[in-house]
Coordinates of C-alpha atoms in Angstrom, one line a residue:
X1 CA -31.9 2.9 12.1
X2 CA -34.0 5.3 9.9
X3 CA -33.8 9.6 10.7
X4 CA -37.8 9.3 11.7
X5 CA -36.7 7.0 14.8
X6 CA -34.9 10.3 16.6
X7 CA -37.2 12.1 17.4
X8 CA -36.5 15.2 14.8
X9 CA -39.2 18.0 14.1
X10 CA -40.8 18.0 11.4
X11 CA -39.5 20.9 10.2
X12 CA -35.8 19.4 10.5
X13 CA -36.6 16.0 9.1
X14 CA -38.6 17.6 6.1
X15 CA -35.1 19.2 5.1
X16 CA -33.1 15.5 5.5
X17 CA -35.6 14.1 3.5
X18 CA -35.2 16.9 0.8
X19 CA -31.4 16.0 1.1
X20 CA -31.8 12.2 -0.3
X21 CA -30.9 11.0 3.1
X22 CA -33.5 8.3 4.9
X23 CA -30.5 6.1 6.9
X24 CA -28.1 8.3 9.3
X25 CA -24.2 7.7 9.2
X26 CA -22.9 5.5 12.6
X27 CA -20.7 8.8 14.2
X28 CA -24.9 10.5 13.3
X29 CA -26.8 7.6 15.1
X30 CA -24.2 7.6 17.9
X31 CA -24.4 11.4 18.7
X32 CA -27.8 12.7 17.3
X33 CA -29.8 11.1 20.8
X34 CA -26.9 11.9 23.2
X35 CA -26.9 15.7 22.2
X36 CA -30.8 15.8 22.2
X37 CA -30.1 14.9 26.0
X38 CA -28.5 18.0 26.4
X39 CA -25.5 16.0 27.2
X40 CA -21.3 16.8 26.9
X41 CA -20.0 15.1 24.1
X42 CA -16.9 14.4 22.5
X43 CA -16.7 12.9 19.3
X44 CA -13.8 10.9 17.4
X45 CA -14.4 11.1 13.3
X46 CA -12.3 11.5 10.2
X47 CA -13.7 13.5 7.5
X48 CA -16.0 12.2 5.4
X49 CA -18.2 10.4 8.2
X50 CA -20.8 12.9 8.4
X51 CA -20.1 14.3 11.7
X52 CA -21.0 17.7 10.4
X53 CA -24.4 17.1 10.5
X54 CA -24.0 14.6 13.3
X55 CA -23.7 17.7 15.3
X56 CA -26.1 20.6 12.8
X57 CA -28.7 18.2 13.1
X58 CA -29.4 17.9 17.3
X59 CA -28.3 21.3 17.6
X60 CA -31.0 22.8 15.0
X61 CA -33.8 20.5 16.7
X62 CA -32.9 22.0 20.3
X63 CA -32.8 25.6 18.8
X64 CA -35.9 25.4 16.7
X65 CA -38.0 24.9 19.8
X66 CA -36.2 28.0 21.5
X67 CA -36.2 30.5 18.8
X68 CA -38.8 28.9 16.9
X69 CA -41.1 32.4 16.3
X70 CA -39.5 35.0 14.1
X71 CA -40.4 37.5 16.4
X72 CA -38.0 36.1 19.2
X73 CA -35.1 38.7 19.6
X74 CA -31.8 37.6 17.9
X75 CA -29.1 36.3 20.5
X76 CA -25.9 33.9 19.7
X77 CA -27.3 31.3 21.0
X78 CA -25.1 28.2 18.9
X79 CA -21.0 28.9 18.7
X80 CA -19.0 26.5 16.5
X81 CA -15.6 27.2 16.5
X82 CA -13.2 25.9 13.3
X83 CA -9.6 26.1 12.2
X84 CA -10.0 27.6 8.9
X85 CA -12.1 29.3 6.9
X86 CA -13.2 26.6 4.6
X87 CA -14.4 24.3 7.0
X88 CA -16.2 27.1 8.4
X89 CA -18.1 28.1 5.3
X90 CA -18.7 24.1 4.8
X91 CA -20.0 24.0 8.3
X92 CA -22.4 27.1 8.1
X93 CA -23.9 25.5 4.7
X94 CA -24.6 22.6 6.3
X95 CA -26.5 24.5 9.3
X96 CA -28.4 26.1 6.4
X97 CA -29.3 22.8 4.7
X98 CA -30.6 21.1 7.4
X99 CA -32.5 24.4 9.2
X100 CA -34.1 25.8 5.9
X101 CA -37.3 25.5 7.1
X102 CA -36.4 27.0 10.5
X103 CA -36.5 30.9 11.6
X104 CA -33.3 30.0 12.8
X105 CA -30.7 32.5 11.2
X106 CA -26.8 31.5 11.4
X107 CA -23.7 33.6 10.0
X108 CA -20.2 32.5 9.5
X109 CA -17.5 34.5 9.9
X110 CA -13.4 34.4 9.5
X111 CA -10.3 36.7 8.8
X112 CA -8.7 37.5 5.7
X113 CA -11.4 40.0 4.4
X114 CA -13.0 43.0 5.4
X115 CA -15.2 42.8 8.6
X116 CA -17.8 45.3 7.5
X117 CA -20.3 42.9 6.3
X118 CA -19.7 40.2 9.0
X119 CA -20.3 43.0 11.4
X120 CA -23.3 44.4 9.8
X121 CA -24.9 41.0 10.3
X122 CA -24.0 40.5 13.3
X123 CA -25.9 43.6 14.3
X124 CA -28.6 42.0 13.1
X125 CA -29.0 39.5 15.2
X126 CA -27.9 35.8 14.4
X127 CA -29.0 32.1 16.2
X128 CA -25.9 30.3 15.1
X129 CA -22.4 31.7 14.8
X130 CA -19.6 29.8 13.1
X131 CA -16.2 31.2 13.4
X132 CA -12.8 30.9 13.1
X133 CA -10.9 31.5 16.4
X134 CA -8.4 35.1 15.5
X135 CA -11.7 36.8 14.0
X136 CA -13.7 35.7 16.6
X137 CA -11.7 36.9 19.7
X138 CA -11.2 40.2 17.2
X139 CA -14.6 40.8 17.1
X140 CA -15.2 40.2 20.4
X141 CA -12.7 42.3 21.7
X142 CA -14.5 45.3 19.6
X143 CA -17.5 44.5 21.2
X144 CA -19.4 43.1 18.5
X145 CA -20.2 39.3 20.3
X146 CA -22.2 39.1 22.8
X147 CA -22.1 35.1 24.0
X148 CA -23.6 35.4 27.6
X149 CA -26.7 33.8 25.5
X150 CA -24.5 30.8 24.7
X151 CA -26.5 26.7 25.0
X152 CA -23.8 25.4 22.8
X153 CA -20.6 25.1 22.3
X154 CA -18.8 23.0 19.2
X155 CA -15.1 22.7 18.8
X156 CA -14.8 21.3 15.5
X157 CA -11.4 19.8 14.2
X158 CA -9.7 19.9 17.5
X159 CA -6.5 18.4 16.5
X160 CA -6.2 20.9 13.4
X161 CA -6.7 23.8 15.6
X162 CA -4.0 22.2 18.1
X163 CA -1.7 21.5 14.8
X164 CA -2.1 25.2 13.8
X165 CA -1.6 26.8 17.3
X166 CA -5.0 27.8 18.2
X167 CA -5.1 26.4 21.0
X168 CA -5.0 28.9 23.1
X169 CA -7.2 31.2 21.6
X170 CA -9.9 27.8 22.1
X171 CA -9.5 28.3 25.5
X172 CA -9.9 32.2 25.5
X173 CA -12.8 31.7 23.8
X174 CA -14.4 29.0 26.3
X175 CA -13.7 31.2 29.1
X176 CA -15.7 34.0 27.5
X177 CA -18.9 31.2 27.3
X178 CA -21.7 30.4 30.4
X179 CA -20.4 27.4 32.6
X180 CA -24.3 26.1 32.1
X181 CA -23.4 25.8 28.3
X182 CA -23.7 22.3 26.3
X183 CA -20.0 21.6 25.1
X184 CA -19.5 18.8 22.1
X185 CA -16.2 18.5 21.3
X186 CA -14.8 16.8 17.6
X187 CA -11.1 15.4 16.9
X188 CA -10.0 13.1 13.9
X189 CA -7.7 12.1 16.3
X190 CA -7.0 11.9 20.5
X191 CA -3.8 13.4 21.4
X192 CA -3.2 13.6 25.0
X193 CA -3.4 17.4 24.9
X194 CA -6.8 17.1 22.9
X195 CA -8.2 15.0 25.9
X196 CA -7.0 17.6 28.1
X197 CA -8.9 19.8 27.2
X198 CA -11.8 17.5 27.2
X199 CA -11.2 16.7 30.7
X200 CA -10.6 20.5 31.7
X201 CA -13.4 22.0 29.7
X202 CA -16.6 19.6 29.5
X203 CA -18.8 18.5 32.0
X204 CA -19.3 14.7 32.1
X205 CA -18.9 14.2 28.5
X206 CA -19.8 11.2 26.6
X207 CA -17.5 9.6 24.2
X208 CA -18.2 8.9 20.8
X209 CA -15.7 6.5 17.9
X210 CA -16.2 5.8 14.9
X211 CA -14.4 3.8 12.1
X212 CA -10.5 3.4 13.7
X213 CA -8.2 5.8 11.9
X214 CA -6.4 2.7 10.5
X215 CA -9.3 0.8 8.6
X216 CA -10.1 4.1 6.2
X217 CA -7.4 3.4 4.0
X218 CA -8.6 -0.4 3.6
X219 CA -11.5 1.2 1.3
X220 CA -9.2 2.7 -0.9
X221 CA -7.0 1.1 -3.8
X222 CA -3.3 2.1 -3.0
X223 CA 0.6 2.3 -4.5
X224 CA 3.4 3.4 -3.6
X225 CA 6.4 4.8 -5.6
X226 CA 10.0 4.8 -4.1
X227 CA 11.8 8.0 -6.2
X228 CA 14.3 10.2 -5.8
X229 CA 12.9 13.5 -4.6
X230 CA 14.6 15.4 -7.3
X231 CA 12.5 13.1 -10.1
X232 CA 8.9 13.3 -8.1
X233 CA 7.9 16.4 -10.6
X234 CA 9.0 14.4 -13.3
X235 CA 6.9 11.0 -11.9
X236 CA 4.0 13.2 -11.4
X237 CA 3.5 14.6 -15.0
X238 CA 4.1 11.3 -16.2
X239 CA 1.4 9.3 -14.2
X240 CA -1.2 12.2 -15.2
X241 CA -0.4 12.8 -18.5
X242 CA 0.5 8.3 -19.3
X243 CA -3.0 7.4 -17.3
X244 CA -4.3 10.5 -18.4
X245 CA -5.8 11.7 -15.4
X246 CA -8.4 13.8 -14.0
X247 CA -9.8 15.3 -10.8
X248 CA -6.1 14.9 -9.2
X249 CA -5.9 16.2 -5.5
X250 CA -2.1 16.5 -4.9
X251 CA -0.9 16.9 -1.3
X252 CA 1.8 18.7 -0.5
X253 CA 3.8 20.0 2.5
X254 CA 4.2 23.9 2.3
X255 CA 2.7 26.4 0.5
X256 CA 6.0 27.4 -1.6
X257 CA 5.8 23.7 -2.5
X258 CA 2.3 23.4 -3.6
X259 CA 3.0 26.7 -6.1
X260 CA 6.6 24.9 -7.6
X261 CA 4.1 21.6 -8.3
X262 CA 1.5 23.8 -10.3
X263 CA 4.1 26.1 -12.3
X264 CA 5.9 22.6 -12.8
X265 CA 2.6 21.0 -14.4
X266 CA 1.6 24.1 -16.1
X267 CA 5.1 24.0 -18.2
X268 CA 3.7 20.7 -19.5
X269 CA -0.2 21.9 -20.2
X270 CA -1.9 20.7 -17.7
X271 CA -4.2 23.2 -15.8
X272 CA -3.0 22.8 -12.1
X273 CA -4.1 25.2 -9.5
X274 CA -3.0 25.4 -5.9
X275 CA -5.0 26.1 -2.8
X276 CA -3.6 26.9 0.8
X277 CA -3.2 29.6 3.3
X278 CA -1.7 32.4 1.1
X279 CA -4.3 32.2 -1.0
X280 CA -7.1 34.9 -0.3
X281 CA -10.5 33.6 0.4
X282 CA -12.2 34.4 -3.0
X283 CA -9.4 32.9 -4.5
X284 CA -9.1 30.1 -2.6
X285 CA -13.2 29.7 -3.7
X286 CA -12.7 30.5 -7.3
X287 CA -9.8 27.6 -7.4
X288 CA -11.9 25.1 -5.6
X289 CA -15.1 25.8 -7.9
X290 CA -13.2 25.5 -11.2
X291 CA -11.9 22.2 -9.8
X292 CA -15.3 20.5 -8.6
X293 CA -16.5 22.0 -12.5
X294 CA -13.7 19.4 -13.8
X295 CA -12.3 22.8 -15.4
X296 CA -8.9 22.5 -13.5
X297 CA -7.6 18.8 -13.8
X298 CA -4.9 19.3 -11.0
X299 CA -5.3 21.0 -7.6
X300 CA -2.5 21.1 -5.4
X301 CA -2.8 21.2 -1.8
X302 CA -1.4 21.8 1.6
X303 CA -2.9 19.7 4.6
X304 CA -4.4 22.7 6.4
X305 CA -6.0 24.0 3.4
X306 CA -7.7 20.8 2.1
X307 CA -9.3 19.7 5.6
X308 CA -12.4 22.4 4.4
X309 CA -12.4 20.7 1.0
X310 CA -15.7 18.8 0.4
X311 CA -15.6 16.9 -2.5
X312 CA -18.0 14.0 -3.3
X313 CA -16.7 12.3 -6.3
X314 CA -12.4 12.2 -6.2
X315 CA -11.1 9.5 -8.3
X316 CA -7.3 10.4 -7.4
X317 CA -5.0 11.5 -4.4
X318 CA -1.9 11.9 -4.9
X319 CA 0.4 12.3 -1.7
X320 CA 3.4 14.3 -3.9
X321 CA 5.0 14.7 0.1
X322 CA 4.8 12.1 2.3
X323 CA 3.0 13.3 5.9
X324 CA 5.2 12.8 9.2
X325 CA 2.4 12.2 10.9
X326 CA 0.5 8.9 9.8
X327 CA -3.1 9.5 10.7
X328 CA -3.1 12.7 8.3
X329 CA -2.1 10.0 5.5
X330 CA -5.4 8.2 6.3
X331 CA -7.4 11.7 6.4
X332 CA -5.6 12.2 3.1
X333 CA -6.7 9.2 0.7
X334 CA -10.1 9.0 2.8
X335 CA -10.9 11.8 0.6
X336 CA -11.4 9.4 -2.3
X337 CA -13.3 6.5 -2.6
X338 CA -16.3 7.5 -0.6
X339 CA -20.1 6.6 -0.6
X340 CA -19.3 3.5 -2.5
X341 CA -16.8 4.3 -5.4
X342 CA -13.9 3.5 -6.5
X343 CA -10.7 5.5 -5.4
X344 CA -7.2 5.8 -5.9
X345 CA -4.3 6.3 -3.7
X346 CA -0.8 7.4 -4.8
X347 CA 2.4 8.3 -2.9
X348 CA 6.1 9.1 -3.6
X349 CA 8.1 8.0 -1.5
X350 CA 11.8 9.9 -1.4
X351 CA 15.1 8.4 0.5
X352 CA 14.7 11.0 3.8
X353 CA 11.2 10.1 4.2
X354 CA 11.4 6.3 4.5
X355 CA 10.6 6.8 8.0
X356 CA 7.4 8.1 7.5
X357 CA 6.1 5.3 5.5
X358 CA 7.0 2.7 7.4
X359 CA 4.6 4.4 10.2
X360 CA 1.9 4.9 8.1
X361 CA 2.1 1.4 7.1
X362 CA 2.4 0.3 11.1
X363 CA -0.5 2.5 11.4
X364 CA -2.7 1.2 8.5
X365 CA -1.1 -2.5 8.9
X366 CA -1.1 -2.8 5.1
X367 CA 1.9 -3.4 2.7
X368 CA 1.1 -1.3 0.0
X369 CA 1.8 -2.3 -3.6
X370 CA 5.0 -1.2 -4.5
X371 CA 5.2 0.1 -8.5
X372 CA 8.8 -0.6 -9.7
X373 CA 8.4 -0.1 -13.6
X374 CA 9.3 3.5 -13.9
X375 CA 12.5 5.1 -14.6
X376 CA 12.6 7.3 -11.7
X377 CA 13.5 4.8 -8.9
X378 CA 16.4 5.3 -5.7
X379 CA 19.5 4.7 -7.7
X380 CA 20.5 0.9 -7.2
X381 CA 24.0 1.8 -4.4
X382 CA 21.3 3.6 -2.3
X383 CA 18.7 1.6 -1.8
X384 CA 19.2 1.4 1.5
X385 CA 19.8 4.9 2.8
X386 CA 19.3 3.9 6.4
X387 CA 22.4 1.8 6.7
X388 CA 25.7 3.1 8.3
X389 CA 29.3 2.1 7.5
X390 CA 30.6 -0.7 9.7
X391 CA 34.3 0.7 11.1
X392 CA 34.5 -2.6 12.9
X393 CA 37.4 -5.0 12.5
X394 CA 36.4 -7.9 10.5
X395 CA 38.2 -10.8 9.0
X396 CA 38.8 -9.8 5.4
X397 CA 39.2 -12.4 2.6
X398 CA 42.4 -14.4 2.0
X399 CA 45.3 -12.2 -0.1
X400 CA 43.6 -8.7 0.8
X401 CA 45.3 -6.3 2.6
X402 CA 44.4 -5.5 6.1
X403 CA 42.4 -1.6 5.9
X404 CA 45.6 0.0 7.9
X405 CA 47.6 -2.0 5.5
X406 CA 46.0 -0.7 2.0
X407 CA 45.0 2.9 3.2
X408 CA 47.8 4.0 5.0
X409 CA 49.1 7.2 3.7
X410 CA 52.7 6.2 4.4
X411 CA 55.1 5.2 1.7
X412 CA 56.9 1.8 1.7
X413 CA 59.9 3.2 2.1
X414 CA 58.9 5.3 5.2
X415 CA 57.3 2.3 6.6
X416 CA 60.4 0.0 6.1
X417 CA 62.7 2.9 8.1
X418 CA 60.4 2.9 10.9
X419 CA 61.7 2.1 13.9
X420 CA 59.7 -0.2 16.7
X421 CA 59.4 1.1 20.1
X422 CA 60.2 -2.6 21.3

């Protein structure tokens, strides 16, 4: 299917065609016709699918025929609701790619700076608001959004808002919109509580898949390294600096652990910078800039943090902490490889987190390549950190001492003076 065979304005397909783009992505072909409908939708796809646009797309054809004139009074007429703020600012760019040639005026706003500006805007007048949920209900509260204007509704990343304890707030916020709203709802995954919602919250919605979590990773070259956790600093200067690497995105799990990785690599020259939630927004910016310049060779990561990370061209992922949660291994190296190159998966793999790869590997159904050549492996008496002593009485090998016999903390001569109760 070609973008000319749905239906677009002009206006709207002029802007795809300025973007390179003639053939939409299948989560795109799916959900383009079924929002022009005006129809519910929810909508299963991993980053990197283009469901971004899947969504800016419909939503900018449907608004350009309502606030077409420039003379139309401003009303929030477009909420799209996102866990963090770089996914937000990735979301309102992409409204403003694809509606460039629109009146249509859209605003993001999110915490963590000053709401002067945001609010200054908003006084305005904007078409489109994208927002993170504690600013949102903050400004809302103040009296600054007005949403009784509200067509549609987008909750974007809905298992990342549920993993960070938004949920809540979502549903404060969808109690503040009109029932008669268009609701579309996006998940990389479907937990139970994410289709609860759904169910609770959308009218009738349609259901849209693409690409099952488990066949990302198929794209993507992958290895694994089994080392002890105190050695994984050690393992990770030496793959960079030995296969002298560049454009390295390292996950980690916290924030404390993403700074010790980056002081760690600095020691040994390499420019490393880290990017998560302590991080103030123009910071976090500055980092990710320098990176996609190929200025800084390392960035270091926390999950949260890196879902609002768009880069096109990542040769390497590194997964410095394993994930307990498999799927979020498969958002993690589908970050590489894209659009036709090559990519490059690597994980450490410590004793206490043996668990978690042998789900990601029941998940992906792959045995990853295990490297073995490198000095940092599980120390030979521990390979198998998941076995447990057997106590049980077993028949022991001719000449040796029965266990009672040999460990007894007796002496011979106590045991030769003790008397039998029979």
């Amino acid at each position: 299917m070609l973008f000319n065979e749905l239906n677009l304005l002009k206006n709207i397909q002029h802007a795809i065609t300025d973007e390179g783009y003639t053939n939409p992505t299948p989560i795109q072909e799916k959900s383009i016709p079924i929002i022009l409908d005006g129809n519910d939708l929810v909508g299963c796809a991993q980053t990197g699918t283009g469901k971004t646009a899947a969504f800016a797309i419909p939503i900018l054809n449907l608004l350009h025929r309502i606030v077409g004139s420039s003379s139309k009074v401003k009303h929030i007429r477009t909420l799209v609701v996102t866990p963090t703020r770089e996914l937000a600012i990735q979301v309102a760019e992409s409204f403003d790619t694809y509606g460039k040639y629109t009146n249509i005026r859209s605003l993001v706003i999110f915490g963590g700076v000053n709401q002067t500006s945001q609010v200054d805007q908003l006084k305005k007048g904007v078409d489109i608001l994208v927002a993170t949920p504690g600013r949102l209900l903050d400004l809302n509260k103040q009296g600054f959004i007005d949403l009784n204007h509200l067509h549609h509704l987008v909750l974007d990343e809905a298992d990342l808002m549920l993993d960070m304890g938004f949920i809540n707030d979502v549903k404060k916020i969808i109690k503040l919109t009109p029932d008669n709203r268009q609701t579309l709802l996006f998940s990389a995954t479907m937990p139970i509580a994410i289709r609860e919602l759904a169910d609770s919250f959308l009218t009738k919605p349609e259901y849209v898949s693409v690409t099952p979590i488990s066949s990302t990773a198929e794209k993507v070259n992958q290895k694994v390294y089994f080392v002890d956790k105190e050695n994984k600093r050690n393992l990770l200067y030496q793959i960079i600096q030995g296969e002298k690497l560049e454009s390295v995105l390292v996950f980690v799990r916290t924030k404390h652990g993403a700074d010790n990785v980056v002081k760690a690599l600095k020691k040994q020259n390499i420019h490393a910078e880290a990017i998560h939630g302590d991080k103030s927004q123009s910071a976090r910016q500055r980092v990710l800039e320098s990176f996609k310049r190929n200025e800084t060779t390392v960035l270091v990561a926390t999950d949260i943090a890196a879902r609002g990370i768009d880069i096109e061209m990542l040769p390497y992922v590194i997964n410095f902490d394993l994930p307990n949660i498999p799927e979020t291994y498969v958002h993690r190296i589908g970050r590489t490889g894209r659009a036709g190159n090559s990519g490059m998966a690597i994980s450490f793999c410590s004793r206490d987190e043996k668990t978690y790869w042998q789900d990601i590997e029941k998940l992906t159904r792959q045995k990853v390549k295990v490297v073995t050549d490198h000095p940092f492996q599980w120390s030979e008496e521990e390979k198998n950190p998941d076995a447990k002593p057997d106590f049980r009485n077993k028949k022991k090998p001719l000449g040796e001492k029965k266990t009672s016999e040999s460990n007894s903390r007796k002496s011979e001569a106590s045991k030769k003076k003790k008397k039998r109760w029979y």
